[in-house]
Short mmCIF file of C-alpha atoms and ligand atoms in Angstrom, two decimals:
data_model
loop_
_atom_site.label_atom_id
_atom_site.label_comp_id
_atom_site.label_asym_id
_atom_site.label_seq_id
_atom_site.Cartn_x
_atom_site.Cartn_y
_atom_site.Cartn_z
CA MET A 12 14.74 155.89 86.34
CA SER A 13 17.63 157.56 84.77
CA ARG A 14 17.71 158.27 81.02
CA VAL A 15 18.41 155.69 78.38
CA LEU A 16 22.09 155.59 77.35
CA VAL A 17 21.88 152.59 74.59
CA GLU A 18 18.61 151.61 72.69
CA ALA A 19 17.97 148.96 70.16
CA ARG A 20 14.73 149.95 68.37
CA GLY A 21 13.10 147.02 65.98
CA VAL A 22 16.43 145.42 65.43
CA SER A 23 17.10 142.36 63.38
CA LYS A 24 20.04 140.35 62.28
CA SER A 25 20.56 137.45 60.35
CA PHE A 26 23.57 135.31 59.29
CA ALA A 27 24.02 133.30 55.91
CA VAL A 28 24.31 129.43 56.14
CA LYS A 29 26.68 128.01 53.63
CA GLY A 30 26.86 124.40 52.46
CA GLY A 31 28.14 121.94 49.86
CA ALA A 32 31.37 121.69 48.18
CA MET A 33 31.16 125.30 47.06
CA GLN A 34 30.15 126.58 50.13
CA ARG A 35 27.27 128.45 48.61
CA THR A 36 24.54 130.25 50.81
CA VAL A 37 21.84 127.63 51.50
CA GLY A 38 19.76 129.47 53.98
CA ARG A 39 19.55 132.21 56.37
CA VAL A 40 19.70 132.08 60.39
CA GLN A 41 17.44 134.90 61.92
CA ALA A 42 19.80 135.41 65.10
CA VAL A 43 17.89 138.62 66.23
CA ASP A 44 14.25 139.19 65.23
CA ARG A 45 12.88 142.85 65.79
CA VAL A 46 14.41 143.38 69.25
CA ASP A 47 13.51 146.53 71.07
CA LEU A 48 15.92 146.85 74.59
CA GLN A 49 16.80 149.90 76.44
CA VAL A 50 19.75 149.99 78.53
CA PHE A 51 19.57 152.97 81.33
CA GLU A 52 22.34 155.15 82.18
CA GLN A 53 24.41 153.60 85.29
CA GLU A 54 22.42 150.43 85.54
CA SER A 55 23.46 147.03 84.88
CA LEU A 56 21.37 144.96 82.63
CA GLY A 57 21.24 141.13 82.45
CA LEU A 58 20.57 139.49 79.09
CA VAL A 59 19.84 135.83 79.80
CA GLY A 60 19.08 132.71 77.61
CA GLU A 61 20.17 129.48 76.15
CA SER A 62 23.31 129.32 73.63
CA GLY A 63 22.41 130.45 70.24
CA CYS A 64 19.60 132.60 71.12
CA GLY A 65 20.95 135.66 69.93
CA LYS A 66 22.34 137.33 73.18
CA SER A 67 25.77 137.81 71.97
CA THR A 68 24.62 139.16 68.84
CA ILE A 69 22.59 141.80 70.53
CA GLY A 70 25.65 142.87 72.45
CA ARG A 71 27.76 143.13 69.34
CA LEU A 72 24.93 144.91 67.35
CA LEU A 73 24.63 147.56 70.27
CA LEU A 74 28.25 148.03 69.88
CA ARG A 75 28.48 148.23 66.10
CA LEU A 76 30.80 145.41 65.94
CA ILE A 77 28.28 144.05 63.51
CA GLN A 78 25.70 145.93 61.00
CA ALA A 79 22.00 145.16 61.71
CA ASP A 80 19.91 144.41 58.73
CA ALA A 81 17.13 146.70 60.00
CA GLY A 82 16.14 148.79 62.94
CA GLU A 83 18.02 151.32 64.82
CA ILE A 84 21.13 151.43 67.42
CA VAL A 85 20.94 154.60 69.40
CA PHE A 86 23.64 155.50 71.99
CA ASP A 87 23.47 158.68 74.17
CA GLY A 88 20.37 160.08 72.01
CA ARG A 89 22.46 159.68 68.54
CA ASP A 90 21.43 157.21 66.13
CA ILE A 91 24.71 155.22 65.26
CA THR A 92 23.26 152.73 63.01
CA ARG A 93 24.79 153.77 59.82
CA LEU A 94 27.78 155.74 61.00
CA LYS A 95 30.76 155.34 58.93
CA GLU A 96 34.05 153.88 60.88
CA LYS A 97 35.68 157.18 60.95
CA GLU A 98 32.52 158.93 62.54
CA LEU A 99 32.39 155.83 64.78
CA ARG A 100 35.87 156.13 66.21
CA SER A 101 35.29 158.74 68.93
CA ILE A 102 32.30 156.67 70.09
CA ARG A 103 34.05 153.22 70.39
CA ARG A 104 36.10 154.76 73.09
CA GLU A 105 33.06 154.94 75.27
CA MET A 106 31.61 151.39 74.29
CA GLN A 107 33.78 148.38 75.15
CA ILE A 108 33.64 144.57 75.35
CA ILE A 109 34.90 142.04 77.84
CA PHE A 110 35.02 138.67 75.96
CA GLN A 111 34.33 135.15 77.42
CA ASP A 112 37.87 133.84 76.45
CA PRO A 113 40.24 136.87 76.95
CA PHE A 114 43.39 134.67 76.10
CA SER A 115 42.11 134.38 72.48
CA SER A 116 42.29 138.18 72.36
CA LEU A 117 45.66 138.75 73.74
CA ASP A 118 48.75 138.70 71.82
CA PRO A 119 51.21 136.11 73.28
CA ARG A 120 54.16 138.02 72.51
CA THR A 121 53.25 141.23 73.87
CA PRO A 122 53.45 142.11 77.51
CA ILE A 123 49.94 142.56 78.91
CA GLY A 124 50.55 146.22 80.03
CA GLU A 125 51.06 147.14 76.24
CA SER A 126 48.30 145.17 75.32
CA ILE A 127 45.76 147.04 77.87
CA ALA A 128 47.36 150.30 76.61
CA GLU A 129 46.81 149.48 72.58
CA GLY A 130 43.14 151.10 72.89
CA LEU A 131 44.63 154.17 73.96
CA ARG A 132 47.56 154.02 71.26
CA VAL A 133 44.91 153.96 68.60
CA GLN A 134 43.44 156.91 70.09
CA GLY A 135 46.76 158.73 69.84
CA VAL A 136 47.25 159.18 73.45
CA PRO A 137 50.84 159.85 74.13
CA ARG A 138 53.28 156.84 75.45
CA ASP A 139 53.90 157.98 79.24
CA ALA A 140 50.01 158.80 79.49
CA ARG A 141 49.16 155.25 78.19
CA ARG A 142 51.50 153.56 80.52
CA GLN A 143 50.12 155.40 83.40
CA ARG A 144 46.72 154.42 82.46
CA ALA A 145 47.38 150.91 81.94
CA LEU A 146 49.03 150.70 85.37
CA GLU A 147 45.99 152.52 87.06
CA ALA A 148 43.76 149.93 84.93
CA LEU A 149 45.93 147.05 86.42
CA GLU A 150 45.41 148.36 89.98
CA LEU A 151 41.66 149.01 89.27
CA VAL A 152 41.35 144.99 88.85
CA GLY A 153 43.27 144.06 91.52
CA LEU A 154 46.66 143.10 89.71
CA GLU A 155 50.12 144.48 90.74
CA GLN A 156 52.28 147.02 88.68
CA TYR A 157 54.98 144.65 88.15
CA HIS A 158 52.47 142.58 86.15
CA TYR A 159 52.75 145.24 83.39
CA ARG A 160 55.86 143.69 81.92
CA ARG A 161 54.47 140.03 82.14
CA PHE A 162 53.41 137.88 79.10
CA PRO A 163 49.54 136.37 78.76
CA HIS A 164 50.77 132.74 79.74
CA GLU A 165 52.37 133.53 83.12
CA PHE A 166 48.57 134.26 84.10
CA SER A 167 45.89 131.92 85.52
CA GLY A 168 42.39 132.09 83.70
CA GLY A 169 41.00 134.31 86.59
CA GLN A 170 44.08 136.88 86.39
CA ARG A 171 43.47 136.80 82.45
CA GLN A 172 40.09 137.74 82.99
CA ARG A 173 41.09 140.60 85.17
CA ILE A 174 43.49 141.63 82.19
CA GLY A 175 40.57 141.67 79.77
CA ILE A 176 38.49 143.98 82.24
CA ALA A 177 41.46 146.26 82.66
CA ARG A 178 41.95 146.52 78.89
CA ALA A 179 38.17 147.44 78.42
CA LEU A 180 38.48 149.95 81.34
CA ALA A 181 41.85 151.59 80.25
CA VAL A 182 39.89 153.57 77.74
CA LYS A 183 37.58 154.94 80.47
CA PRO A 184 34.37 153.72 78.83
CA ARG A 185 30.66 154.69 79.78
CA PHE A 186 29.00 151.49 78.50
CA LEU A 187 30.49 147.93 78.68
CA VAL A 188 29.30 144.85 77.32
CA CYS A 189 30.38 141.55 79.51
CA ASP A 190 29.89 138.79 77.02
CA GLU A 191 29.59 135.74 79.42
CA PRO A 192 32.89 136.68 81.39
CA VAL A 193 32.76 134.11 83.64
CA SER A 194 31.38 131.13 81.86
CA ALA A 195 34.86 129.68 81.00
CA LEU A 196 36.37 129.90 84.82
CA ASP A 197 36.16 127.46 87.86
CA VAL A 198 33.39 128.13 90.18
CA SER A 199 35.52 129.35 92.96
CA ILE A 200 36.75 132.21 90.71
CA GLN A 201 33.78 133.11 89.42
CA SER A 202 32.47 134.89 92.29
CA GLN A 203 35.46 136.77 92.66
CA ILE A 204 35.25 138.08 89.12
CA LEU A 205 31.45 138.99 89.63
CA ASN A 206 32.05 140.68 92.68
CA LEU A 207 34.77 142.75 91.09
CA LEU A 208 32.40 143.56 88.26
CA LYS A 209 29.80 144.74 90.53
CA GLU A 210 32.30 146.94 92.38
CA LEU A 211 33.68 148.54 89.49
CA GLN A 212 30.18 149.17 87.96
CA GLN A 213 29.13 151.07 91.00
CA ASN A 214 32.42 152.95 91.74
CA LEU A 215 33.01 154.04 88.06
CA GLN A 216 29.11 154.56 87.47
CA LEU A 217 29.41 152.23 84.34
CA THR A 218 26.44 151.20 82.33
CA VAL A 219 26.58 147.42 81.67
CA LEU A 220 25.24 144.84 79.82
CA PHE A 221 25.96 141.74 81.30
CA ILE A 222 25.27 138.42 78.83
CA ALA A 223 24.89 135.03 80.67
CA HIS A 224 23.20 131.56 79.92
CA ASN A 225 21.69 131.22 83.24
CA LEU A 226 20.00 133.37 85.82
CA SER A 227 21.67 132.74 89.23
CA VAL A 228 24.78 134.69 87.17
CA VAL A 229 22.92 137.81 87.06
CA GLU A 230 20.90 137.50 90.46
CA HIS A 231 23.68 139.48 92.32
CA LEU A 232 24.91 141.85 89.65
CA CYS A 233 22.14 143.14 87.72
CA ASP A 234 19.49 145.91 88.52
CA ARG A 235 17.07 144.73 85.74
CA ILE A 236 16.97 141.35 83.64
CA ALA A 237 16.20 140.80 80.06
CA VAL A 238 15.33 137.09 78.97
CA MET A 239 15.91 136.03 75.40
CA TYR A 240 14.78 133.15 73.36
CA LEU A 241 15.17 132.33 69.93
CA GLY A 242 16.30 135.88 68.57
CA ARG A 243 13.49 137.62 70.76
CA VAL A 244 13.09 139.33 74.18
CA VAL A 245 10.45 137.28 75.75
CA GLU A 246 10.31 139.27 79.12
CA VAL A 247 12.27 142.10 80.81
CA GLY A 248 11.60 143.45 84.18
CA THR A 249 13.82 144.49 87.45
CA ARG A 250 15.54 141.73 89.29
CA GLU A 251 12.69 141.31 91.66
CA GLU A 252 10.11 141.25 89.29
CA ILE A 253 11.94 138.54 87.15
CA PHE A 254 12.72 136.34 90.21
CA GLU A 255 9.43 137.01 92.32
CA SER A 256 6.88 137.54 89.89
CA PRO A 257 7.83 135.97 86.37
CA HIS A 258 5.06 136.23 83.56
CA HIS A 259 6.79 134.05 80.94
CA PRO A 260 6.89 130.20 81.47
CA TYR A 261 10.44 130.20 79.89
CA THR A 262 11.59 132.90 82.42
CA LEU A 263 10.05 130.11 85.01
CA ALA A 264 11.62 127.37 83.42
CA LEU A 265 14.96 128.99 83.86
CA LEU A 266 14.11 129.97 87.54
CA SER A 267 13.43 126.44 88.46
CA ALA A 268 16.94 125.28 87.40
CA ILE A 269 18.95 127.56 89.74
CA PRO A 270 20.03 124.98 92.30
CA VAL A 271 19.03 125.70 95.90
CA PRO A 272 21.78 125.67 98.42
CA ASP A 273 19.70 123.58 101.11
CA PRO A 274 19.74 119.82 101.19
CA ASN A 275 16.65 120.06 102.94
CA ARG A 276 14.72 122.16 100.50
CA VAL A 277 13.47 120.20 97.30
CA LYS A 278 12.87 122.71 94.36
CA ARG A 279 10.38 121.21 91.32
CA GLN A 280 12.42 121.81 88.22
CA ILE A 281 10.56 122.53 84.92
CA LEU A 282 12.02 120.45 82.49
CA LEU A 283 11.40 121.85 78.92
CA PRO A 284 10.82 119.17 75.96
CA GLY A 285 13.16 118.90 72.99
CA GLU A 286 15.91 121.07 71.88
CA ILE A 287 15.74 125.05 71.42
CA PRO A 288 14.55 124.88 67.49
CA SER A 289 16.48 125.67 64.58
CA PRO A 290 16.61 129.37 64.06
CA LEU A 291 16.78 128.41 60.49
CA HIS A 292 13.12 127.21 60.75
CA PRO A 293 11.63 129.18 63.52
CA PRO A 294 7.99 128.05 64.95
CA THR A 295 5.19 129.84 63.61
CA GLY A 296 3.23 132.25 66.24
CA CYS A 297 4.90 132.11 69.67
CA SER A 298 8.65 131.15 69.00
CA PHE A 299 8.30 128.96 72.55
CA HIS A 300 5.38 127.23 71.55
CA SER A 301 7.06 124.15 70.74
CA ARG A 302 8.26 123.60 73.96
CA CYS A 303 5.93 125.34 76.26
CA PRO A 304 4.12 123.45 79.14
CA ILE A 305 1.26 125.49 78.94
CA VAL A 306 0.81 125.78 75.28
CA GLU A 307 -2.82 126.60 73.95
CA MET A 308 -2.90 125.38 70.51
CA GLY A 309 -4.95 127.26 68.00
CA ILE A 310 -3.68 130.41 69.49
CA CYS A 311 -0.21 130.16 70.28
CA ASP A 312 0.97 128.61 67.05
CA ARG A 313 -0.82 131.09 64.98
CA GLU A 314 -0.28 134.45 66.92
CA VAL A 315 2.86 136.03 67.65
CA PRO A 316 2.67 137.50 71.17
CA GLU A 317 3.39 141.14 71.61
CA LEU A 318 6.12 142.12 74.09
CA ALA A 319 3.36 143.71 76.30
CA GLU A 320 3.36 145.59 79.74
CA VAL A 321 2.23 143.43 82.65
CA ALA A 322 -0.70 144.96 84.37
CA GLY A 323 0.05 147.24 87.29
CA GLN A 324 3.91 146.78 86.80
CA PRO A 325 5.08 149.59 84.54
CA GLY A 326 8.46 148.64 82.73
CA HIS A 327 7.76 144.91 83.37
CA LEU A 328 7.17 143.31 79.84
CA ALA A 329 6.41 139.84 78.74
CA SER A 330 5.26 138.13 75.53
CA CYS A 331 2.68 135.65 76.54
CA HIS A 332 -0.99 135.39 75.42
CA LEU A 333 -1.86 133.86 78.36
CA ARG A 334 -0.33 136.39 80.64
CA THR A 335 -0.61 139.69 78.82
CA GLY A 336 -3.22 141.03 76.08
CA ALA A 337 -6.29 139.49 74.55
CA HIS A 338 -6.15 135.80 75.75
CA GLN A 339 -5.33 136.71 79.29
CA HIS A 340 -8.36 134.67 80.44
CA LEU A 341 -6.64 131.58 79.48
CA GLY A 342 -3.99 132.32 82.37
CA GLY A 343 -5.41 129.70 84.83
CA ARG A 344 -2.98 127.35 82.93
CA TRP A 345 -0.46 129.10 84.45
CA ALA A 346 -0.78 127.49 87.86
CA ARG A 347 -0.48 124.13 86.20
CA MET A 348 3.22 125.14 86.02
CA GLY A 349 3.44 125.51 89.71
CA ALA A 350 3.93 129.23 89.55
CA GLY A 351 3.06 131.51 92.19
CA ALA A 352 2.59 134.71 90.85
CA GLY A 353 -0.85 135.97 90.22
FE1 SF4 B 20 3.47 129.41 76.25
FE2 SF4 B 20 1.61 130.51 74.39
FE3 SF4 B 20 2.74 132.30 76.27
FE4 SF4 B 20 3.88 131.09 74.13
S1 SF4 B 20 2.42 132.45 74.20
S2 SF4 B 20 4.63 131.35 76.14
S3 SF4 B 20 3.48 129.24 73.77
S4 SF4 B 20 1.48 130.05 76.55
#
């Protein structure tokens, strides 16, 4: 395994909730709660979970686009948690983000070549060199040189996402956060963009954090996968470990929701009861206990499970009393979920 390039150490982030006529703070939403996460150099890590689980917040915290309330963000061995904006400038070039909706981040009155070169202008790169790099970036993402002078409205959704990728790549980053880059695209276009991202990640030796709300999107793209639920990472492992030997009931439920492209094969879907709880009032104990099909009341609703290593699988971590740690003797319940993994 290569070295760690980006790391979150015990990172937490909450946001104020405003209400009433005066828009006063009426509470706080704990978006991210004491998260530890490592992204290894040149790997592609998938971060998966339902809407509102905190995965996009983690991406922004790692890039220092927002400030953590607690914990540390480490980039390339350097603690960048409290660096001032001026000190961050040189590091920003190495870390870029691709958004779900690239159109909203493009100026409709600026030719896309100039939008792609904008990050280089901020860094003081001379005009000719900027133009050259923007043209190279267009070529990298499968667009033509004549597109440089075109405006955002002249492009389709898939082409706009290619522009978003070109803009991120123009500054030659080492770390790329892809925040649901295909969720807004037609299914037929999604696979083209996913293939492009995979090709670029390998050819340019990028380190990628790929945020998605379902596991099928990250299956072919990512080396490792982290699953999030209600502000916490509940399982991390290699793609094979997550798909073939999941150790958290929530991961199992997400896996069961992936459609099987074979009409003769029937797959039993695990339907979780209720909605994801409000982060304003998170459940006690294990945050998944209000929806968990194998919950053990008296334990799960009282004790927060540690994110602990799965026996015999170094690097595969899960946070479930019944699968790791002191209450592993209750693991027989696992069979109730129809899980094949030991
Ligand atoms: Fe379910 Fe309990 Fe495991 Fe949480 S700790 S995932 S509630 S079995």
